[in-house]
Short mmCIF file of C-alpha atoms in Angstrom, two decimals:
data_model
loop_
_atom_site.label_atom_id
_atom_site.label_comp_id
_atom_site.label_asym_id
_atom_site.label_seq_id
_atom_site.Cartn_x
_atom_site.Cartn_y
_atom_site.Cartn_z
CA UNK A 1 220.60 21.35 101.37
CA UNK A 2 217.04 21.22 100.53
CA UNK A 3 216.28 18.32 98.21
CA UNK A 4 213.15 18.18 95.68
CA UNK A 5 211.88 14.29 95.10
CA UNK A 6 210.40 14.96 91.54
CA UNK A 7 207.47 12.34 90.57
CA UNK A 8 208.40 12.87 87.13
CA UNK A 9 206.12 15.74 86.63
CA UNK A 10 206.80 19.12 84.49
CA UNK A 11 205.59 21.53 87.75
CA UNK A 12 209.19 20.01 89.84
CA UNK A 13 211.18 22.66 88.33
CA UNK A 14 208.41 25.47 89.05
CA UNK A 15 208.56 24.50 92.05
CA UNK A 16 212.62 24.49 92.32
CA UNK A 17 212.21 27.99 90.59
CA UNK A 18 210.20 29.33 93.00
CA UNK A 19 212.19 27.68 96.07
CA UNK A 20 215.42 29.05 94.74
CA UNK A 21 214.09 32.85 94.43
CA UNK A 22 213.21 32.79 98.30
CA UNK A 23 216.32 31.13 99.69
CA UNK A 24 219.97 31.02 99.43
CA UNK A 25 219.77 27.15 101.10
CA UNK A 26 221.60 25.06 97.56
CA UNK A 27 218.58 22.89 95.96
CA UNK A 28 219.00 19.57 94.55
CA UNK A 29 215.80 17.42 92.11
CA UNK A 30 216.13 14.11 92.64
CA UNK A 31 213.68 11.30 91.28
CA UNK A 32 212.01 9.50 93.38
CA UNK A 33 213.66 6.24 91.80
CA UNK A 34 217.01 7.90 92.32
CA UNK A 35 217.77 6.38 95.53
CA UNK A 36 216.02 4.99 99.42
CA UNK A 37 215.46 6.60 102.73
CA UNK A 38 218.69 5.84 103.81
CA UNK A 39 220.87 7.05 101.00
CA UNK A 40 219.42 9.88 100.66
CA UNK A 41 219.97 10.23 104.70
CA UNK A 42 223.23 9.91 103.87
CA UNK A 43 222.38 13.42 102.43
CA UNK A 44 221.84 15.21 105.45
CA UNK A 45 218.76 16.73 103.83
CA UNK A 46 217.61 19.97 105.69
CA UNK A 47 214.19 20.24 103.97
CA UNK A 48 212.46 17.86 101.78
CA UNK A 49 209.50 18.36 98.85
CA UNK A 50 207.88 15.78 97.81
CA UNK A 51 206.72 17.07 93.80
CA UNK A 52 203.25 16.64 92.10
CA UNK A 53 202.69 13.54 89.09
CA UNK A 54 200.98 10.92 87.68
CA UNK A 55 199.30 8.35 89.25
CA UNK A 56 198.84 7.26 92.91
CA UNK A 57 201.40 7.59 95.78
CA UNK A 58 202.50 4.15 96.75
CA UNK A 59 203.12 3.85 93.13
CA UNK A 60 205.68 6.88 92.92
CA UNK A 61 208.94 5.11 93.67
CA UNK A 62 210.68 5.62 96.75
CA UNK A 63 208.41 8.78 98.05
CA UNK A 64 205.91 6.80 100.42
CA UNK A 65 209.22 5.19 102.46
CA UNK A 66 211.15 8.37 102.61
CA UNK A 67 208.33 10.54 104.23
CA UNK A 68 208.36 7.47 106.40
CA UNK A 69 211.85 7.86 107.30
CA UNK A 70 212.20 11.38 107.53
CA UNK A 71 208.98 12.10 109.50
CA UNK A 72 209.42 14.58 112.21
CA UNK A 73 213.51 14.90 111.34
CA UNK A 74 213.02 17.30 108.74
CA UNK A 75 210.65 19.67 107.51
CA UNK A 76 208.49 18.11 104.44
CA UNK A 77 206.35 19.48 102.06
CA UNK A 78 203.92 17.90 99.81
CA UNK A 79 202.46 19.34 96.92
CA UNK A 80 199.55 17.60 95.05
CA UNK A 81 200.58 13.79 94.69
CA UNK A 82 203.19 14.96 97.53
CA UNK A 83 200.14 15.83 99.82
CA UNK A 84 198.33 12.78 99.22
CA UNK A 85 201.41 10.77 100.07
CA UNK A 86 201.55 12.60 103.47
CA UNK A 87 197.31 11.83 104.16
CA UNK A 88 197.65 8.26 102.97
CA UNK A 89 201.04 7.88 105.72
CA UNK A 90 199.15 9.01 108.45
CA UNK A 91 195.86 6.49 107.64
CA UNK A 92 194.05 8.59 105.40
CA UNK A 93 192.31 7.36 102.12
CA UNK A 94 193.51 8.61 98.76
CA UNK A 95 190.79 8.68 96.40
CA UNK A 96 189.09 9.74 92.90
CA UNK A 97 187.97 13.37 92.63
CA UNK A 98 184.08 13.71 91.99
CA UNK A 99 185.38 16.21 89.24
CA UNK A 100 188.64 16.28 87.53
CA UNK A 101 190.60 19.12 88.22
CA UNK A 102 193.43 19.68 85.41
CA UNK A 103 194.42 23.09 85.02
CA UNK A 104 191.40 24.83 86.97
CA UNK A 105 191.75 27.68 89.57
CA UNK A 106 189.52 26.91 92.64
CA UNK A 107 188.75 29.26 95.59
CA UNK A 108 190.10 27.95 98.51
CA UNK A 109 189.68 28.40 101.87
CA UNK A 110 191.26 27.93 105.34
CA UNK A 111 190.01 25.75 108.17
CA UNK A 112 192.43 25.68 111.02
CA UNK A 113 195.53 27.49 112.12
CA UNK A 114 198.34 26.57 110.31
CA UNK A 115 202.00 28.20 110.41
CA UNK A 116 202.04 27.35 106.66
CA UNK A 117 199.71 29.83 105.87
CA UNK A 118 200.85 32.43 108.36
CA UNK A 119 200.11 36.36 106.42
CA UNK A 120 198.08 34.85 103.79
CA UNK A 121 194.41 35.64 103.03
CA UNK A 122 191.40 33.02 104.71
CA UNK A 123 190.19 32.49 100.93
CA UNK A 124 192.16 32.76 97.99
CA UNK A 125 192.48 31.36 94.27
CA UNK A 126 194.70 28.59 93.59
CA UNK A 127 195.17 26.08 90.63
CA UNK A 128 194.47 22.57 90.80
CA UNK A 129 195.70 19.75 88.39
CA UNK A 130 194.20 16.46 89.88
CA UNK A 131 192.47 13.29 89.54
CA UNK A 132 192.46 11.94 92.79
CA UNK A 133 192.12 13.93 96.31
CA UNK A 134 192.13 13.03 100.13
CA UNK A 135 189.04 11.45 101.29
CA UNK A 136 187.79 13.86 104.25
CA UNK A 137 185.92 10.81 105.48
CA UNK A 138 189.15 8.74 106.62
CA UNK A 139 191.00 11.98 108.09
CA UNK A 140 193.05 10.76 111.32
CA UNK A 141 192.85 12.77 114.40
CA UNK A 142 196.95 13.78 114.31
CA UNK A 143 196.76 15.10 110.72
CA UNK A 144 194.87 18.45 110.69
CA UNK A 145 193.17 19.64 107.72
CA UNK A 146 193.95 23.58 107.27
CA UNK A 147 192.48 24.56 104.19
CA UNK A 148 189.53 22.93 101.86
CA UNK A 149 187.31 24.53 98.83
CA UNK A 150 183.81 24.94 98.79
CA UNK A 151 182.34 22.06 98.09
CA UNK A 152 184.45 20.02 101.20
CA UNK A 153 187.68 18.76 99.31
CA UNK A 154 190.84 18.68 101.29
CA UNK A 155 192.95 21.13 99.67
CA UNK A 156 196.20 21.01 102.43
CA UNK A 157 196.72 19.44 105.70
CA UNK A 158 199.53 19.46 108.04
CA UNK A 159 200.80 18.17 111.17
CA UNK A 160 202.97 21.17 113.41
CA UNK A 161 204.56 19.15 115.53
CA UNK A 162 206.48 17.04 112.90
CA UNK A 163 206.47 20.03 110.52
CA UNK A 164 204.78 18.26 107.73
CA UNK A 165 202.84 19.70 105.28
CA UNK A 166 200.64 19.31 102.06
CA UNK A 167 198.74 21.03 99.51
CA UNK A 168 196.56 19.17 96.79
CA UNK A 169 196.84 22.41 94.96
CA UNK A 170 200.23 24.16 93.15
CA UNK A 171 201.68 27.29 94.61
CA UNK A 172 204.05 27.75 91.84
CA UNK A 173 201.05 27.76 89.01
CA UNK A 174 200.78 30.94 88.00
CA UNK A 175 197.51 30.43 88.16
CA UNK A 176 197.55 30.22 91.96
CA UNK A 177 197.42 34.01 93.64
CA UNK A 178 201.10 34.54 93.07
CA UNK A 179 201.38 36.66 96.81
CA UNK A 180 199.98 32.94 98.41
CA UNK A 181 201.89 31.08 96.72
CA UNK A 182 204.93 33.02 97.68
CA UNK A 183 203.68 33.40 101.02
CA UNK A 184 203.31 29.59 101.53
CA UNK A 185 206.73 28.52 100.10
CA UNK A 186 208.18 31.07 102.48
CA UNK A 187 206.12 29.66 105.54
CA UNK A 188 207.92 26.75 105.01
CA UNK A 189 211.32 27.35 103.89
CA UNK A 190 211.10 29.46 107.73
CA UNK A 191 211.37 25.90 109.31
CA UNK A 192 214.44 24.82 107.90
#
């Protein structure tokens, strides 16, 4: 079972939306106050998504310890607040955007190989809804950064040998290129 940790934010069920039209794999939202690491362990997760929402990560519940926990056991995907979770884990700084990006389409392009964007485009449009971003500054050597916009913001990262992944921006906006975000979602749902 594939389990959503939603950071109490309105794009969770997008996101579940767009998860359940590309796989049969049941799909579960929890909050991420619902319950710890090791109960939801006790799960037997096969995939995990860690949502977009409000404020910073080590202030979203119980997200920060189970990324921790499930680190290279599962397949984990972070999407905005998600993927800055994942960079702050692995050393990186989280923090505010020289612009504010609430309901903006960016270009964005790719930097590195990464199996998460496997048959998608090197530069495409995507949406961004965010006040805070991944300093590129404080990037650690064992968390690649795969795609970024023009003007050097982090836009995902990933690490392929724990298959972890994040993307500052939303796939399931409709305001993201809706073959990408398809695309991407698929990517990853191909590791489970």
């Amino acid at each position: 079972m594939i389990y959503i940790v939603d950071n109490y934010d309105s794009f969770t069920y997008n996101l579940y939306q767009l998860i359940g039209t590309l796989t049969d794999e049941p799909i579960t939202v929890i909050k991420n106050d619902e319950m710890n690491a090791e109960e939801l362990a006790a799960l037997n997760p096969t995939g995990l998504v860690f949502s977009p929402g409000p404020g910073r990560p080590e202030d979203a519940g119980e997200m920060i310890s189970e990324i921790k926990y499930f680190l290279g056991k599962v397949p984990i995907l972070g999407v905005c607040l998600g993927h800055q979770a994942i960079a702050e884990i692995y050393g990186a700084d989280v923090i505010h955007a020289p612009v504010l990006m609430h309901g903006r389409p960016s270009e964005v392009s790719l930097t590195e190989k990464s199996s998460l964007f496997d048959n998608c485009p090197n530069e495409f449009e995507a949406a961004r809804y965010h006040s805070l971003v991944v300093d590129p500054k404080s990037m650690p050597n064992n968390l690649k950064v795969t795609a970024e916009t023009s003007d050097g913001e982090i836009m995902a990262v990933g690490d392929e040998e724990k298959l972890v992944y994040g993307v500052q921006f939303h796939p399931e906006s409709i305001m993201t290129d809706p073959a990408v975000g398809k695309q991407i979602v698929e990517n990853y749902l191909a590791k489970i």
